[in-house]
Amino acid sequence: MAKRKWTTLTEAELRLMNVLWNKGEATVGEITRALPSKLNLAYNTVLTTMRILERKGYVRHSNSEQGRAFIYRPRVGRAHATRNAVRELLRRFFERSHESLVLNILQDEELDERQRQRIRDLLDRFDREPQ
Amino acid sequence: MAKRKWTTLTEAELRLMNVLWNKGEATVGEITRALPSKLNLAYNTVLTTMRILERKGYVRHSNSEQGRAFIYRPRVGRAHATRNAVRELLRRFFERSHESLVLNILQDEELDERQRQRIRDLLDRFDREPQ
DNA sequence: CTCCAACAACTAAACGATTAATATATGCCC
DNA sequence: GGGCATATATTAATCGTTTAGTTGTTGGAG
């Protein structure tokens, strides 16, 4: 009942998705080896998380010919996942107001004058090339 | 080891913090009654979550005089919590680039021309009144 | 002073995320 | 085809979140 359809990616899940988005497709072994070695995750750890991602609809696997291992592919693009995350943030903290979020970003004291200028340029460019 | 200092607010925690931010201070009972009645959370549920929030450093309680119940107060402001959430999103999905996030917001197809204009106005206003 | 209602402390169950050990299957080299 | 390396399946331990029951404490009404 009232189960979220999207289910935002967790930290560990996002790590695996990044590998998959970069590679386009990969086996569990390939993903495991592609992860930062400082994490040192076991093959089975990655496998379990891949199954969770599959249950959540983020990836699918094909019982590949010419090899024993399953091949996993993203079912949701990075842009789509990103947009979901932004929408989630908007819902939680900004009452869905994009403007409030932009204002917050501009007010962040870690944002210096040069970065603000770049954002302004970005807006101008977007004006000139409407989507 | 390597314990997060900030620890982003969860959904249930944020609900309680919103009440506290609005009221300035409150007892557990007051918070419980202030929550949307459709949630119908038990007093003990709220109490437990308040203790977690205290452990995380988001609230503190004072052993109040003139009353039996503890009085809880925010130790972290809404703006601060919001900024942490935005930074977390930036780290996860935008490699800490504010510009990328702004671009993403502008490209969101749910954002119409009027809303874009409002964001532009916001930027202009921010230019005229530098922080 | 007694007792009830409100409160706090403790405990824990249900659940998901994260991690991994163990067990089983299978392709391939020789 | 026997056995090693690699894969997948099963299982579960650990932890945090969310929810709430039970028990003990206390302040105030009468």
Coordinates of N, CA and C in Angstrom, one line a residue, chain B:
Chain B
M1 N 34.4 4.3 13.1 CA 35.3 4.8 12.2 C 34.7 5.4 10.9
A2 N 35.2 6.6 10.6 CA 34.7 7.3 9.4 C 33.2 7.5 9.5
K3 N 32.7 7.8 10.8 CA 31.3 8.0 11.0 C 30.9 9.4 10.5
R4 N 29.8 9.4 9.7 CA 29.4 10.7 9.2 C 29.0 11.6 10.3
K5 N 29.4 12.9 10.2 CA 29.2 13.9 11.2 C 27.7 14.4 11.1
W6 N 27.3 14.6 9.8 CA 26.1 15.3 9.5 C 24.9 14.4 9.5
T7 N 24.9 13.2 8.8 CA 23.8 12.3 8.8 C 22.5 12.9 8.4
T8 N 22.3 12.9 7.1 CA 21.1 13.5 6.5 C 19.8 13.0 7.2
L9 N 18.9 13.9 7.4 CA 17.6 13.5 8.0 C 16.8 12.5 7.2
T10 N 16.2 11.6 7.9 CA 15.3 10.6 7.2 C 13.9 11.3 7.1
E11 N 13.0 10.6 6.5 CA 11.7 11.1 6.3 C 11.0 11.4 7.6
A12 N 10.9 10.4 8.5 CA 10.2 10.5 9.7 C 10.9 11.5 10.6
E13 N 12.2 11.6 10.6 CA 12.9 12.6 11.4 C 12.6 14.0 10.9
L14 N 12.5 14.1 9.6 CA 12.2 15.5 9.0 C 10.9 15.9 9.5
R15 N 9.9 15.0 9.5 CA 8.5 15.4 9.9 C 8.6 16.0 11.3
L16 N 9.3 15.4 12.2 CA 9.4 15.9 13.6 C 10.1 17.3 13.6
M17 N 11.2 17.3 12.9 CA 12.0 18.6 12.8 C 11.2 19.7 12.3
N18 N 10.3 19.5 11.3 CA 9.5 20.5 10.8 C 8.6 21.1 11.9
V19 N 8.0 20.2 12.7 CA 7.2 20.7 13.8 C 8.0 21.6 14.8
L20 N 9.2 21.1 15.1 CA 10.1 21.8 16.0 C 10.5 23.1 15.5
W21 N 10.9 23.1 14.2 CA 11.3 24.4 13.6 C 10.1 25.4 13.6
N22 N 8.9 24.9 13.3 CA 7.8 25.8 13.3 C 7.5 26.4 14.7
K23 N 7.5 25.5 15.7 CA 7.1 25.9 17.1 C 8.3 26.6 17.8
G24 N 9.5 26.3 17.4 CA 10.6 26.8 18.2 C 11.1 25.9 19.3
E25 N 10.1 25.4 20.1 CA 10.4 24.4 21.1 C 9.1 23.7 21.4
A26 N 9.2 22.5 21.9 CA 8.0 21.7 22.1 C 8.3 20.5 23.0
T27 N 7.4 20.0 23.7 CA 7.5 18.7 24.3 C 7.1 17.6 23.4
V28 N 7.5 16.3 23.8 CA 7.1 15.2 22.9 C 5.6 15.1 22.6
G29 N 4.9 15.4 23.7 CA 3.4 15.3 23.6 C 2.9 16.4 22.6
E30 N 3.4 17.6 22.7 CA 3.0 18.6 21.7 C 3.4 18.3 20.3
I31 N 4.5 17.7 20.1 CA 4.9 17.3 18.8 C 4.0 16.2 18.2
T32 N 3.7 15.2 19.1 CA 2.8 14.2 18.7 C 1.5 14.7 18.2
R33 N 0.9 15.6 19.0 CA -0.4 16.2 18.6 C -0.3 17.1 17.4
A34 N 0.8 17.7 17.2 CA 1.0 18.6 16.0 C 1.1 17.9 14.7
L35 N 1.4 16.6 14.7 CA 1.6 15.8 13.5 C 0.3 15.6 12.8
P36 N 0.3 15.5 11.5 CA -0.9 15.1 10.7 C -1.6 13.9 11.3
S37 N -2.9 14.1 11.6 CA -3.6 13.0 12.3 C -3.6 11.7 11.5
K38 N -3.5 11.8 10.1 CA -3.5 10.6 9.4 C -2.3 9.7 9.7
L39 N -1.2 10.3 10.1 CA -0.1 9.4 10.5 C -0.4 8.7 11.8
N40 N -1.1 9.4 12.7 CA -1.5 8.7 14.0 C -0.4 8.0 14.7
L41 N 0.7 8.7 14.9 CA 1.9 8.1 15.5 C 1.7 8.1 17.0
A42 N 2.2 7.0 17.6 CA 2.1 6.9 19.1 C 3.1 7.8 19.8
Y43 N 2.8 8.2 21.0 CA 3.7 9.0 21.7 C 5.1 8.4 21.8
N44 N 5.1 7.1 22.0 CA 6.4 6.5 22.2 C 7.2 6.5 20.9
T45 N 6.5 6.4 19.8 CA 7.2 6.5 18.5 C 7.9 7.8 18.3
V46 N 7.2 8.8 18.6 CA 7.8 10.2 18.5 C 9.0 10.3 19.5
L47 N 8.8 9.8 20.7 CA 9.8 9.9 21.7 C 11.1 9.2 21.2
T48 N 11.0 8.0 20.7 CA 12.1 7.3 20.2 C 12.9 8.1 19.2
T49 N 12.1 8.6 18.2 CA 12.7 9.3 17.1 C 13.4 10.6 17.6
M50 N 12.8 11.2 18.6 CA 13.4 12.4 19.2 C 14.8 12.0 19.8
R51 N 14.8 10.9 20.4 CA 16.1 10.5 21.0 C 17.2 10.2 20.0
I52 N 16.7 9.7 18.9 CA 17.7 9.5 17.7 C 18.1 10.9 17.2
L53 N 17.2 11.8 17.1 CA 17.6 13.1 16.7 C 18.5 13.8 17.6
E54 N 18.4 13.5 18.9 CA 19.3 14.0 19.9 C 20.7 13.4 19.8
R55 N 20.7 12.1 19.5 CA 22.0 11.4 19.4 C 22.7 11.9 18.1
K56 N 21.9 12.3 17.1 CA 22.5 12.8 15.9 C 22.9 14.3 16.0
G57 N 22.5 14.9 17.1 CA 22.8 16.3 17.3 C 21.9 17.3 16.7
Y58 N 20.7 16.9 16.3 CA 19.8 17.8 15.7 C 18.9 18.6 16.7
V59 N 18.7 18.0 17.9 CA 17.9 18.6 18.9 C 18.6 18.4 20.3
R60 N 18.2 19.2 21.2 CA 18.6 19.0 22.6 C 17.4 19.1 23.4
H61 N 17.4 18.5 24.6 CA 16.3 18.7 25.5 C 16.7 19.2 26.9
S62 N 15.9 20.0 27.4 CA 16.2 20.6 28.8 C 15.2 20.0 29.8
N63 N 15.7 19.6 30.9 CA 14.9 19.0 32.0 C 14.1 20.1 32.6
S64 N 13.1 20.5 31.9 CA 12.4 21.8 32.2 C 11.9 21.9 33.7
E65 N 12.0 23.1 34.2 CA 11.3 23.4 35.4 C 9.8 23.7 35.1
Q66 N 9.0 23.9 36.0 CA 7.6 24.2 35.9 C 6.8 23.2 35.0
G67 N 7.2 22.0 35.0 CA 6.5 21.0 34.2 C 7.3 19.7 34.2
R68 N 6.6 18.6 34.0 CA 7.3 17.3 34.1 C 8.0 17.0 32.8
A69 N 7.4 17.4 31.6 CA 7.9 16.9 30.3 C 9.2 17.6 29.9
F70 N 10.0 16.9 29.2 CA 11.2 17.5 28.6 C 10.8 18.5 27.6
I71 N 11.6 19.6 27.4 CA 11.4 20.5 26.3 C 12.5 20.3 25.3
Y72 N 12.1 20.1 24.1 CA 13.0 19.9 23.0 C 13.2 21.1 22.2
R73 N 14.4 21.4 21.8 CA 14.7 22.6 21.0 C 15.6 22.1 19.8
P74 N 15.4 22.8 18.7 CA 16.3 22.5 17.6 C 17.8 22.9 17.9
R75 N 18.7 22.1 17.5 CA 20.1 22.5 17.7 C 20.7 22.9 16.3
V76 N 20.0 22.5 15.3 CA 20.3 22.7 13.9 C 19.2 23.4 13.2
G77 N 19.4 24.5 12.6 CA 18.3 25.3 11.9 C 17.9 24.6 10.6
R78 N 16.7 25.0 10.2 CA 16.2 24.4 9.0 C 17.1 24.7 7.8
A79 N 17.6 26.0 7.8 CA 18.5 26.4 6.6 C 19.7 25.5 6.6
H80 N 20.2 25.2 7.8 CA 21.4 24.4 7.9 C 21.2 23.0 7.4
A81 N 20.1 22.4 7.8 CA 19.7 21.0 7.4 C 19.5 21.0 5.9
T82 N 18.8 22.0 5.4 CA 18.6 22.1 4.0 C 19.8 22.2 3.2
R83 N 20.8 23.0 3.7 CA 22.0 23.1 3.0 C 22.8 21.8 3.0
N84 N 22.7 21.1 4.1 CA 23.4 19.7 4.1 C 22.7 18.8 3.1
A85 N 21.4 18.9 3.0 CA 20.8 18.0 2.0 C 21.2 18.3 0.6
V86 N 21.3 19.6 0.3 CA 21.6 20.0 -1.0 C 23.1 19.6 -1.3
R87 N 23.9 19.8 -0.3 CA 25.3 19.4 -0.5 C 25.4 17.9 -0.8
E88 N 24.6 17.1 0.0 CA 24.6 15.7 -0.2 C 24.2 15.3 -1.6
L89 N 23.2 16.0 -2.1 CA 22.7 15.7 -3.5 C 23.8 16.1 -4.5
L90 N 24.5 17.2 -4.3 CA 25.6 17.7 -5.1 C 26.7 16.6 -5.2
R91 N 27.0 16.1 -4.0 CA 28.1 15.1 -3.9 C 27.7 13.9 -4.7
R92 N 26.5 13.4 -4.5 CA 26.1 12.1 -5.0 C 25.9 12.2 -6.5
F93 N 25.3 13.2 -7.0 CA 24.9 13.2 -8.4 C 25.6 14.2 -9.3
F94 N 26.2 15.2 -8.7 CA 26.7 16.3 -9.6 C 28.2 16.6 -9.4
E95 N 28.9 15.7 -8.8 CA 30.3 15.9 -8.5 C 30.5 17.2 -7.9
R96 N 29.6 17.6 -7.1 CA 29.8 18.9 -6.3 C 29.6 20.1 -7.2
S97 N 29.2 20.0 -8.4 CA 29.1 21.1 -9.3 C 27.7 21.8 -9.2
H98 N 27.7 23.0 -8.6 CA 26.4 23.7 -8.5 C 25.8 24.0 -9.9
E99 N 26.7 24.3 -10.8 CA 26.2 24.7 -12.1 C 25.4 23.5 -12.7
S100 N 26.0 22.3 -12.6 CA 25.3 21.2 -13.2 C 23.9 21.0 -12.6
L101 N 23.8 21.3 -11.3 CA 22.5 21.1 -10.6 C 21.5 22.2 -11.2
V102 N 22.0 23.4 -11.3 CA 21.1 24.5 -11.8 C 20.7 24.1 -13.2
L103 N 21.6 23.6 -14.0 CA 21.3 23.3 -15.4 C 20.2 22.2 -15.4
N104 N 20.4 21.2 -14.5 CA 19.4 20.1 -14.4 C 18.0 20.6 -14.1
I105 N 18.0 21.6 -13.2 CA 16.7 22.1 -12.7 C 16.0 22.9 -13.9
L106 N 16.9 23.6 -14.6 CA 16.3 24.4 -15.8 C 15.8 23.5 -16.9
Q107 N 16.4 22.3 -17.0 CA 16.1 21.4 -18.1 C 14.9 20.5 -17.7
D108 N 14.5 20.5 -16.4 CA 13.4 19.7 -16.0 C 12.1 20.1 -16.8
E109 N 11.6 19.1 -17.5 CA 10.5 19.4 -18.4 C 9.2 19.9 -17.6
E110 N 9.2 19.6 -16.3 CA 8.0 20.1 -15.6 C 8.1 21.6 -15.3
L111 N 9.3 22.2 -15.7 CA 9.5 23.6 -15.4 C 9.0 24.4 -16.6
D112 N 8.0 25.2 -16.4 CA 7.5 26.0 -17.6 C 8.2 27.3 -17.7
E113 N 7.8 28.0 -18.8 CA 8.4 29.3 -19.1 C 8.3 30.3 -18.0
R114 N 7.1 30.3 -17.4 CA 6.9 31.3 -16.3 C 7.8 31.1 -15.2
Q115 N 8.0 29.8 -14.8 CA 8.8 29.5 -13.7 C 10.3 29.9 -14.0
R116 N 10.7 29.6 -15.3 CA 12.0 30.0 -15.7 C 12.3 31.5 -15.5
Q117 N 11.2 32.2 -15.9 CA 11.3 33.7 -15.8 C 11.5 34.1 -14.4
R118 N 10.8 33.4 -13.5 CA 10.9 33.8 -12.0 C 12.3 33.5 -11.5
I119 N 12.9 32.4 -12.0 CA 14.2 32.1 -11.6 C 15.2 33.2 -12.1
R120 N 15.0 33.6 -13.3 CA 15.8 34.7 -13.9 C 15.7 36.0 -13.0
D121 N 14.5 36.3 -12.7 CA 14.2 37.5 -11.8 C 15.0 37.3 -10.5
L122 N 14.9 36.1 -10.0 CA 15.6 35.8 -8.7 C 17.1 36.1 -8.9
L123 N 17.7 35.7 -9.9 CA 19.1 35.9 -10.2 C 19.4 37.4 -10.3
D124 N 18.6 38.1 -11.0 CA 18.8 39.6 -11.2 C 18.7 40.2 -9.8
R125 N 17.7 39.9 -9.0 CA 17.6 40.5 -7.7 C 18.8 40.2 -6.9
F126 N 19.3 39.0 -7.0 CA 20.5 38.6 -6.2 C 21.7 39.4 -6.7
D127 N 21.8 39.7 -8.0 CA 22.9 40.6 -8.4 C 22.8 41.9 -7.8
R128 N 21.6 42.5 -7.8 CA 21.5 43.8 -7.3 C 21.7 44.0 -5.8
E129 N 21.3 42.9 -5.0 CA 21.5 42.9 -3.6 C 22.5 41.8 -3.2
P130 N 23.8 42.1 -3.4 CA 24.8 41.0 -3.1 C 24.9 40.8 -1.6
Q131 N 25.2 39.5 -1.3 CA 25.3 39.1 0.1 C 26.6 39.5 0.7

